[in-house]
Short mmCIF file of C-alpha atoms in Angstrom, two decimals:
data_model
loop_
_atom_site.label_atom_id
_atom_site.label_comp_id
_atom_site.label_asym_id
_atom_site.label_seq_id
_atom_site.Cartn_x
_atom_site.Cartn_y
_atom_site.Cartn_z
CA MET A 1 -46.31 77.64 11.73
CA SER A 2 -43.93 75.60 13.75
CA SER A 3 -41.56 73.26 11.97
CA PHE A 4 -41.07 71.14 15.12
CA PRO A 5 -42.64 67.69 15.05
CA ALA A 6 -45.73 67.66 17.32
CA ASN A 7 -44.41 65.06 19.77
CA LYS A 8 -41.14 66.94 20.23
CA VAL A 9 -43.02 70.17 20.91
CA ILE A 10 -45.28 68.37 23.37
CA GLU A 11 -42.24 66.83 25.00
CA LEU A 12 -40.63 70.27 25.24
CA CYS A 13 -43.79 71.57 26.88
CA LEU A 14 -44.48 68.59 29.09
CA SER A 15 -40.99 67.62 30.18
CA PRO A 16 -40.51 70.67 32.42
CA ILE A 17 -44.03 70.08 33.80
CA ARG A 18 -43.25 66.42 34.52
CA GLU A 19 -39.93 67.41 35.98
CA GLY A 20 -41.60 70.10 38.07
CA ALA A 21 -44.38 67.70 39.11
CA GLY A 22 -41.82 65.04 40.05
CA LEU A 23 -39.79 67.48 42.11
CA GLU A 24 -42.92 68.86 43.71
CA ALA A 25 -43.98 65.38 44.79
CA GLU A 26 -40.50 64.65 46.11
CA VAL A 27 -40.36 67.87 48.11
CA LEU A 28 -43.85 67.32 49.52
CA ALA A 29 -42.94 63.76 50.51
CA LEU A 30 -39.92 65.08 52.43
CA PHE A 31 -42.15 67.72 54.01
CA ASP A 32 -44.53 65.00 55.20
CA LEU A 33 -41.58 63.05 56.58
CA LEU A 34 -39.55 65.80 58.21
CA GLY A 35 -41.80 68.89 58.45
CA ALA A 36 -42.78 68.34 62.07
CA ARG A 37 -39.21 67.68 63.21
CA LEU A 38 -37.87 70.69 61.36
CA LEU A 39 -40.60 72.89 62.81
CA ALA A 40 -39.73 71.69 66.32
CA TYR A 41 -36.06 72.40 65.59
CA ALA A 42 -36.85 75.90 64.29
CA VAL A 43 -39.07 76.69 67.30
CA SER A 44 -36.30 75.48 69.64
CA PHE A 45 -34.46 78.72 68.70
CA GLY A 46 -37.10 80.64 70.64
CA ILE A 47 -39.08 81.94 67.67
CA PRO A 48 -42.91 81.75 67.60
CA VAL A 49 -44.52 78.74 65.96
CA GLN A 50 -45.78 80.84 63.06
CA ASP A 51 -42.29 82.11 62.36
CA GLY A 52 -41.13 78.52 62.61
CA GLU A 53 -43.70 77.56 59.98
CA ASP A 54 -42.38 80.31 57.71
CA VAL A 55 -38.85 78.96 58.22
CA VAL A 56 -39.96 75.45 57.30
CA GLN A 57 -41.75 76.76 54.19
CA GLU A 58 -38.63 78.66 53.11
CA THR A 59 -36.51 75.58 53.75
CA PHE A 60 -38.57 73.38 51.47
CA LEU A 61 -38.80 76.05 48.80
CA ALA A 62 -35.01 76.27 48.94
CA LEU A 63 -34.89 72.48 48.59
CA PHE A 64 -37.08 72.71 45.50
CA GLN A 65 -34.68 75.21 44.01
CA HIS A 66 -31.66 73.14 45.06
CA LEU A 67 -33.00 69.98 43.41
CA GLY A 68 -34.28 71.89 40.40
CA LYS A 69 -30.76 73.09 39.71
CA GLY A 70 -29.55 69.50 39.75
CA ARG A 71 -27.47 69.99 42.89
CA SER A 72 -26.30 67.16 45.11
CA ARG A 73 -28.92 64.85 46.59
CA GLU A 74 -26.44 63.44 49.08
CA ASN A 75 -27.70 63.66 52.64
CA LEU A 76 -30.81 65.75 52.03
CA LYS A 77 -31.84 65.35 55.64
CA GLY A 78 -28.65 67.00 56.87
CA TRP A 79 -29.04 69.68 54.21
CA LEU A 80 -32.61 70.45 55.36
CA TYR A 81 -31.56 70.74 58.99
CA GLN A 82 -28.70 73.03 58.06
CA VAL A 83 -30.93 75.37 56.07
CA THR A 84 -33.54 75.36 58.83
CA HIS A 85 -30.84 76.14 61.36
CA ASN A 86 -29.55 79.13 59.38
CA LEU A 87 -33.02 80.50 58.59
CA ALA A 88 -34.22 80.12 62.19
CA LEU A 89 -31.15 81.96 63.46
CA LYS A 90 -31.75 84.79 60.98
CA ARG A 91 -35.39 84.97 62.00
CA ARG A 92 -34.42 85.14 65.66
CA TYR A 93 -31.92 87.95 65.05
CA ARG A 94 -34.47 89.83 62.95
CA ARG A 95 -37.12 89.61 65.68
CA ALA A 96 -34.62 90.80 68.25
CA ALA A 97 -33.71 93.77 66.03
CA ASP A 98 -37.28 94.76 65.01
CA ALA A 99 -39.43 96.85 67.31
CA PRO A 100 -42.69 95.03 68.09
CA SER A 101 -45.65 96.26 65.97
CA PRO A 102 -48.52 97.52 68.13
CA GLY A 103 -51.68 95.46 68.02
CA ILE A 104 -50.20 92.43 66.30
CA VAL A 105 -50.20 89.35 68.48
CA PHE A 106 -48.23 86.22 67.62
CA GLU A 107 -49.77 83.12 69.09
CA SER A 108 -47.49 80.30 70.23
CA PRO A 109 -48.19 77.36 72.55
CA ASP A 110 -46.23 77.11 75.82
CA PRO A 111 -43.96 74.03 75.48
CA SER A 112 -43.16 73.65 79.20
CA PRO A 113 -44.89 70.78 81.01
CA GLY A 114 -48.03 71.76 82.88
CA PRO A 115 -49.43 69.96 85.92
CA GLU A 116 -51.42 67.56 83.75
CA GLU A 117 -48.35 66.57 81.76
CA ARG A 118 -46.39 66.01 84.94
CA LEU A 119 -49.12 63.68 86.13
CA LEU A 120 -49.34 61.89 82.80
CA PHE A 121 -45.65 61.51 82.07
CA GLY A 122 -44.22 61.47 85.51
CA GLU A 123 -41.76 63.46 87.43
CA ARG A 124 -38.79 61.91 85.62
CA HIS A 125 -39.96 63.35 82.36
CA ALA A 126 -40.59 66.72 83.98
CA ARG A 127 -37.08 66.78 85.50
CA LEU A 128 -35.54 65.79 82.18
CA GLU A 129 -37.50 68.43 80.32
CA ALA A 130 -36.40 71.10 82.77
CA ALA A 131 -32.78 69.90 82.53
CA LEU A 132 -32.92 69.96 78.73
CA GLY A 133 -34.30 73.46 78.77
CA ALA A 134 -31.45 74.59 81.01
CA LEU A 135 -28.71 73.27 78.69
CA PRO A 136 -26.64 75.84 76.80
CA PRO A 137 -28.02 76.38 73.27
CA VAL A 138 -25.25 74.47 71.47
CA ASP A 139 -25.52 71.49 73.81
CA GLN A 140 -29.29 71.46 73.43
CA ALA A 141 -28.98 71.68 69.66
CA CYS A 142 -26.45 68.79 69.56
CA LEU A 143 -28.74 66.59 71.63
CA ARG A 144 -31.81 67.51 69.61
CA LEU A 145 -30.11 66.87 66.29
CA ARG A 146 -28.76 63.56 67.60
CA ALA A 147 -32.30 62.60 68.71
CA ASP A 148 -33.48 63.43 65.18
CA GLY A 149 -31.07 60.84 63.82
CA LEU A 150 -28.28 63.04 62.50
CA ARG A 151 -24.70 61.79 62.54
CA TYR A 152 -21.94 63.67 64.35
CA ARG A 153 -20.43 64.85 61.05
CA GLU A 154 -23.81 66.31 60.05
CA ILE A 155 -24.28 67.92 63.46
CA SER A 156 -20.82 69.48 63.31
CA LYS A 157 -21.57 70.92 59.86
CA ILE A 158 -24.97 72.28 60.87
CA LEU A 159 -23.71 73.93 64.03
CA GLY A 160 -20.32 74.94 62.69
CA ILE A 161 -18.36 73.12 65.41
CA SER A 162 -15.74 70.38 65.27
CA LEU A 163 -16.51 66.66 65.47
CA GLY A 164 -14.72 66.48 68.78
CA SER A 165 -16.89 69.32 70.11
CA VAL A 166 -20.03 67.39 69.18
CA ALA A 167 -18.86 64.35 71.13
CA ALA A 168 -17.79 66.48 74.09
CA SER A 169 -21.09 68.36 74.07
CA LEU A 170 -23.12 65.15 74.13
CA ALA A 171 -21.02 63.73 76.96
CA ARG A 172 -21.48 66.99 78.90
CA SER A 173 -25.25 66.94 78.34
CA LEU A 174 -25.45 63.31 79.39
CA ASP A 175 -23.71 64.16 82.65
CA ARG A 176 -26.12 67.04 83.33
CA LEU A 177 -29.19 64.97 82.51
CA GLU A 178 -28.07 62.15 84.78
CA ARG A 179 -27.41 64.58 87.63
CA ALA A 180 -30.90 66.05 87.14
CA GLU A 181 -32.43 62.57 87.24
CA ARG A 182 -30.61 61.76 90.50
CA ARG A 183 -32.13 64.80 92.30
CA MET B 1 -17.66 58.11 86.55
CA PRO B 2 -15.30 56.85 89.27
CA ASP B 3 -12.24 54.82 88.25
CA HIS B 4 -12.53 51.08 88.69
CA LEU B 5 -9.86 48.50 89.24
CA ALA B 6 -9.49 46.29 86.24
CA ASP B 7 -11.11 42.89 86.48
CA ASN B 8 -9.34 39.71 85.43
CA LEU B 9 -9.56 40.60 81.82
CA PRO B 10 -6.96 40.37 79.07
CA ASN B 11 -4.73 43.47 78.96
CA HIS B 12 -6.30 45.01 75.88
CA LEU B 13 -9.71 44.81 77.55
CA SER B 14 -8.62 45.81 81.05
CA ASN B 15 -9.66 49.45 80.74
CA HIS B 16 -13.32 50.21 81.21
CA LEU B 17 -15.06 52.20 78.51
CA SER B 18 -15.34 55.94 79.07
CA ASP B 19 -18.73 57.61 78.74
CA GLN B 20 -17.51 59.19 75.54
CA ASP B 21 -16.53 55.80 74.11
CA ILE B 22 -19.94 54.45 75.08
CA LEU B 23 -21.63 57.40 73.38
CA LEU B 24 -19.52 57.01 70.24
CA LEU B 25 -20.26 53.28 70.18
CA LEU B 26 -24.02 53.84 70.63
CA ASP B 27 -24.00 56.36 67.80
CA HIS B 28 -21.83 54.20 65.48
CA GLU B 29 -19.14 56.87 65.49
CA LEU B 30 -16.23 54.77 66.71
CA PRO B 31 -13.68 53.64 64.10
CA ALA B 32 -14.28 49.98 63.18
CA ALA B 33 -11.29 48.53 65.04
CA ARG B 34 -12.05 50.41 68.26
CA ALA B 35 -15.74 49.54 67.99
CA ALA B 36 -14.89 45.85 67.70
CA SER B 37 -12.60 46.10 70.73
CA ALA B 38 -15.28 47.95 72.70
CA ARG B 39 -17.91 45.33 71.87
CA GLN B 40 -15.51 42.61 72.94
CA HIS B 41 -15.03 44.40 76.28
CA LEU B 42 -18.77 44.87 76.76
CA ALA B 43 -19.38 41.17 76.19
CA ALA B 44 -17.14 40.44 79.17
CA CYS B 45 -17.71 43.45 81.45
CA VAL B 46 -20.97 43.54 83.39
CA GLU B 47 -20.28 47.03 84.73
CA CYS B 48 -19.73 48.61 81.31
CA GLY B 49 -22.75 46.75 79.96
CA ALA B 50 -24.87 48.27 82.72
CA ARG B 51 -23.37 51.69 82.06
CA LEU B 52 -24.20 51.43 78.36
CA ALA B 53 -27.80 50.49 79.17
CA SER B 54 -28.06 53.45 81.55
CA VAL B 55 -26.64 55.91 78.99
CA ARG B 56 -28.96 54.57 76.31
CA GLY B 57 -31.93 54.92 78.68
CA THR B 58 -31.15 58.55 79.51
CA LEU B 59 -30.62 59.54 75.89
CA ASP B 60 -33.76 57.70 74.77
CA ALA B 61 -35.74 59.51 77.47
CA ALA B 62 -34.34 62.84 76.23
CA GLY B 63 -35.36 61.84 72.71
CA ASP B 64 -38.89 61.14 73.97
CA VAL B 65 -39.04 64.64 75.46
CA PHE B 66 -38.05 66.17 72.13
CA LEU B 67 -40.57 63.96 70.32
CA ARG B 68 -43.34 65.09 72.63
CA GLN B 69 -42.32 68.72 72.15
CA ALA B 70 -42.41 68.18 68.38
CA GLY B 71 -45.99 66.85 68.54
CA PRO B 72 -47.85 70.09 69.32
CA ALA B 73 -45.49 71.97 66.99
CA ALA B 74 -46.52 69.92 63.94
CA PRO B 75 -47.06 72.05 60.80
CA SER B 76 -50.62 73.42 60.56
CA PRO B 77 -53.03 71.77 58.11
CA LEU B 78 -52.69 74.89 55.96
CA ALA B 79 -48.93 74.60 55.72
CA ARG B 80 -48.79 71.70 53.28
CA GLY B 81 -51.37 73.25 50.99
CA HIS B 82 -49.53 76.55 51.06
CA LEU B 83 -46.23 74.85 50.23
CA GLN B 84 -47.85 72.96 47.38
CA ARG B 85 -49.21 76.17 45.88
CA GLN B 86 -45.83 77.86 46.19
CA LEU B 87 -44.11 74.91 44.52
CA ARG B 88 -46.59 75.01 41.64
CA GLN B 89 -46.05 78.73 41.16
CA ARG B 90 -42.30 78.14 41.03
CA SER B 91 -42.78 75.40 38.47
CA GLN B 92 -44.75 77.60 36.08
CA PRO B 93 -42.04 80.12 35.14
CA ALA B 94 -39.67 77.29 34.14
CA TRP B 95 -42.36 75.84 31.90
CA TRP B 96 -43.04 79.24 30.36
CA ARG B 97 -39.35 79.96 29.73
CA THR B 98 -38.93 76.61 28.00
CA LEU B 99 -42.05 76.98 25.85
CA VAL B 100 -41.66 80.48 24.43
CA PRO B 101 -38.19 80.20 22.83
CA ALA B 102 -39.08 76.75 21.41
CA TRP B 103 -42.19 77.91 19.61
CA PRO B 104 -42.00 80.44 16.81
CA PHE B 105 -44.90 82.70 17.88
CA SER B 106 -45.77 85.75 15.96
CA ALA B 107 -45.15 89.00 17.79
CA ALA B 108 -48.91 89.60 18.22
CA LEU B 109 -49.54 86.16 19.71
CA THR B 110 -46.57 86.56 22.06
CA ALA B 111 -47.95 89.90 23.22
CA ALA B 112 -51.39 88.33 23.78
CA LEU B 113 -49.93 85.51 25.89
CA LEU B 114 -47.91 87.99 27.92
CA ALA B 115 -51.08 89.99 28.51
CA VAL B 116 -52.75 86.84 29.89
CA ALA B 117 -49.79 86.29 32.23
CA VAL B 118 -49.95 89.90 33.43
CA GLY B 119 -53.71 89.56 33.87
CA LEU B 120 -53.22 86.51 36.09
CA ALA B 121 -50.63 88.36 38.18
CA VAL B 122 -52.99 91.32 38.62
CA HIS B 123 -55.83 88.97 39.51
CA SER B 124 -53.75 87.50 42.32
CA HIS B 125 -53.52 91.02 43.77
CA SER B 126 -57.13 91.92 43.18
CA THR B 127 -59.36 92.81 46.10
CA GLY B 128 -62.64 92.87 44.26
CA SER B 129 -64.19 92.62 40.87
CA ASP B 130 -67.10 94.22 39.09
CA ARG B 131 -67.52 91.11 36.97
CA ASP B 132 -70.23 88.72 37.95
CA ASP B 133 -68.11 85.58 37.74
CA ASP B 134 -65.90 83.23 39.74
CA THR B 135 -62.80 85.44 39.57
CA GLY B 136 -63.93 87.52 42.53
CA SER B 137 -62.21 88.70 45.65
CA ILE B 138 -59.38 86.46 46.79
CA PRO B 139 -56.35 87.36 48.87
CA ASN B 140 -52.77 87.44 47.69
CA LEU B 141 -51.52 84.26 49.31
CA ALA B 142 -47.95 85.52 49.29
CA LEU B 143 -49.09 88.36 51.59
CA THR B 144 -51.92 86.51 53.34
CA PRO B 145 -51.10 82.83 53.72
CA GLY B 146 -53.31 82.54 56.81
CA ALA B 147 -52.46 82.15 60.49
CA ILE B 148 -54.18 79.98 63.07
CA ARG B 149 -53.88 79.32 66.79
CA PRO B 150 -54.51 76.10 68.71
CA VAL B 151 -58.20 76.04 69.68
CA THR B 152 -60.67 73.52 71.06
CA LEU B 153 -64.22 73.03 69.86
CA PRO B 154 -65.78 74.11 73.19
CA GLU B 155 -63.79 77.32 72.91
CA ILE B 156 -64.99 78.29 69.45
CA CYS B 157 -68.46 76.83 69.67
CA SER B 158 -69.51 78.36 72.95
CA ALA B 159 -69.20 82.01 71.85
CA ALA B 160 -72.50 83.84 71.37
CA GLY B 161 -73.41 87.20 69.99
CA ASP B 162 -73.41 88.89 66.64
CA ASP B 163 -70.67 88.56 64.10
CA ASP B 164 -68.96 91.83 65.04
CA ASP B 165 -68.28 90.51 68.52
CA LEU B 166 -66.86 87.24 67.24
CA ASP B 167 -64.70 88.81 64.51
CA PRO B 168 -63.42 92.00 66.10
CA ALA B 169 -62.06 94.68 63.80
CA PRO B 170 -58.25 94.65 63.90
CA PRO B 171 -56.57 97.71 65.46
CA PRO B 172 -56.30 100.75 63.16
CA ALA B 173 -52.51 100.44 62.91
CA VAL B 174 -52.83 96.87 61.68
CA GLN B 175 -55.53 97.82 59.19
CA LYS B 176 -53.30 100.56 57.83
CA ALA B 177 -50.43 98.09 57.50
CA VAL B 178 -52.66 95.70 55.53
CA PHE B 179 -53.75 98.49 53.14
CA GLN B 180 -50.13 99.45 52.64
CA GLU B 181 -49.14 95.85 51.95
CA TYR B 182 -51.82 95.58 49.29
CA GLY B 183 -50.95 98.95 47.75
CA ILE B 184 -54.34 100.48 48.56
CA ALA B 185 -54.35 104.06 49.76
CA ALA B 186 -55.98 104.12 53.19
CA SER B 187 -57.56 107.56 52.92
CA GLY B 188 -61.14 107.54 51.73
CA THR B 189 -61.29 103.86 50.95
CA GLN B 190 -62.00 102.20 54.27
CA GLN B 191 -65.74 102.31 53.73
CA ASN B 192 -65.28 100.32 50.51
CA TYR B 193 -63.31 97.55 52.17
CA GLN B 194 -63.49 95.31 55.16
CA ILE B 195 -60.19 94.15 56.58
CA ASP B 196 -61.14 90.53 56.66
CA TYR B 197 -59.65 87.53 58.35
CA LEU B 198 -58.71 84.85 55.86
CA VAL B 199 -59.38 82.26 58.58
CA ASN B 200 -61.88 83.99 60.88
CA PRO B 201 -61.38 83.81 64.68
CA GLN B 202 -64.44 81.57 65.02
CA LEU B 203 -62.48 78.99 63.02
CA GLY B 204 -59.20 79.49 64.86
CA GLY B 205 -57.75 82.36 62.83
CA THR B 206 -55.56 84.98 64.51
CA GLY B 207 -55.14 88.73 64.19
CA ASP B 208 -51.70 88.25 62.65
CA ILE B 209 -51.20 90.47 59.58
CA ARG B 210 -50.58 87.31 57.58
CA ASN B 211 -54.21 86.36 58.17
CA LEU B 212 -55.69 89.73 57.13
CA TRP B 213 -56.58 91.20 53.73
CA PRO B 214 -58.78 93.99 52.33
CA GLN B 215 -61.98 92.64 50.85
CA ALA B 216 -64.46 94.84 49.01
CA TYR B 217 -67.96 95.18 50.44
CA ARG B 218 -69.35 95.89 47.00
CA GLY B 219 -68.07 95.32 43.49
CA GLY B 220 -68.71 91.77 42.32
CA ILE B 221 -70.66 88.97 43.92
CA TRP B 222 -67.74 87.38 45.77
CA ASN B 223 -67.43 90.06 48.40
CA ALA B 224 -67.13 90.32 52.17
CA ARG B 225 -70.81 89.50 52.70
CA ALA B 226 -70.52 86.29 50.73
CA LYS B 227 -67.49 85.27 52.76
CA ASP B 228 -69.37 86.03 55.98
CA GLN B 229 -72.05 83.58 54.86
CA LEU B 230 -69.41 80.91 54.25
CA GLU B 231 -67.79 81.54 57.64
CA GLN B 232 -71.11 81.19 59.44
CA ARG B 233 -71.92 77.99 57.55
CA LEU B 234 -68.50 76.41 58.21
CA HIS B 235 -68.67 77.39 61.88
CA GLN B 236 -72.07 75.74 62.15
CA MET B 237 -70.76 72.59 60.41
CA VAL B 238 -67.65 72.40 62.61
CA CYS B 239 -69.69 72.79 65.80
CA SER B 240 -72.20 70.18 64.69
CA ARG B 241 -69.22 67.88 63.90
CA THR B 242 -70.27 67.66 60.24
CA ILE B 243 -66.72 68.58 59.18
CA ASP B 244 -63.56 68.85 61.25
CA LEU B 245 -61.88 72.17 62.00
CA ALA B 246 -58.75 71.42 59.97
CA THR B 247 -60.85 70.77 56.87
CA ALA B 248 -62.77 74.01 57.36
CA GLN B 249 -59.53 75.97 57.73
CA HIS B 250 -58.01 74.30 54.66
CA GLU B 251 -61.09 74.97 52.53
CA ILE B 252 -61.33 78.62 53.46
CA VAL B 253 -57.64 79.28 52.78
CA THR B 254 -57.18 77.33 49.55
CA ASP B 255 -60.38 78.37 47.75
CA TRP B 256 -63.07 80.18 49.74
CA ILE B 257 -65.23 80.71 46.64
CA GLY B 258 -65.13 77.00 45.84
CA ALA B 259 -65.95 76.29 49.48
CA TYR B 260 -68.96 78.62 49.27
CA LYS B 261 -70.28 76.67 46.30
CA LYS B 262 -69.64 73.43 48.10
CA TYR B 263 -71.00 74.22 51.56
CA VAL B 264 -73.43 77.16 51.18
CA GLN B 265 -74.93 76.84 47.73
CA GLN B 266 -74.00 76.32 44.12
CA GLY B 267 -73.87 79.42 41.99
CA ALA B 268 -74.05 83.07 42.98
CA PRO B 269 -74.33 83.99 46.65
CA ARG B 270 -77.51 85.35 48.21
CA ILE B 271 -76.68 88.96 49.03
#
């Protein structure tokens, strides 16, 4: 039989479980905090909501692996957005490359404001929403990531553009939004 | 923004702030010295103060638009449960790898434990069982995690007719794809299986392949007929507001057999 003392064996058995349980709780807490925002970010790439959900799942599974390997915990929020960004892009390219399968329907809600929303939130909101939708993808992404609380350095890393480009993009978007509001 | 003549301000504060400076200041991206200088200017310049308020207002309004767009796109109630299961599965191999080398098992005991692990893996792929126990027909959640669409109660509770109308058979091509995914040869086996919705349409499920799996009509007590009973019961409970739709969806995805025992009856189903 084993020559290990019982408590050491139990510790050997339980420590990975505790570790796993601790990481699991941490990852789920971050999912509760950021899942909705990351899903909205993934869907902003033009992929269906269900694909966006897959992207978010893969992102948090990657986070679990990242933390499990003892990798850096610095700026996990930025890290999550970056992974979501890359996975959503891949998913978009894959959907563009794949031929559609007959008979399979992907359901996704229409995000554009309907008449009821216009009434509820006013014309200003509707004009802004239309102006946001018309922004070039990088400008829209910069603005969205800024609204989600990311710093310029994080945005530049996620989008693969320079810090100066982030600032210029935001200034450009501001100008366009203000012109849309003045109409 | 049009150029303005400088007011009667000290030289170092005579230049108005550019929109980019205002943005950088709002977002705490200006170097400390420049930020201090900008704040000093703002304290004295009504025009730049008004411009900053206007910029902040526009950007906050844009943020509100994004927030409202994020609302309807919130992860489905199933998503968290699915993630949790995936995380637990990923935890188990690490535990197993740590345990086996640390414990001097005999070769026979090691083989027995490996057989249990293989049995569990096969069970997760099983589509039916001849055993009269709880380990009946459940989907492979890696292949069939479930898929739902936004629905309202009037929409799902107003439908009438028999079950076949409410849960239409998926197109043949989709059924074939599901059989292929599960490694079941399509020829000669369709009559033994029903391509079932994990979350049925009456409860908001879609025809997405990720919501479909082959369930045996016969072979074990936890078969397609038992699941039909659960679906009817949950639909009735949702429409009578006894439980909410999200709970019904969660229950059917995470453990439909447990849900049967909870909401239809304890023990074996009435077939």
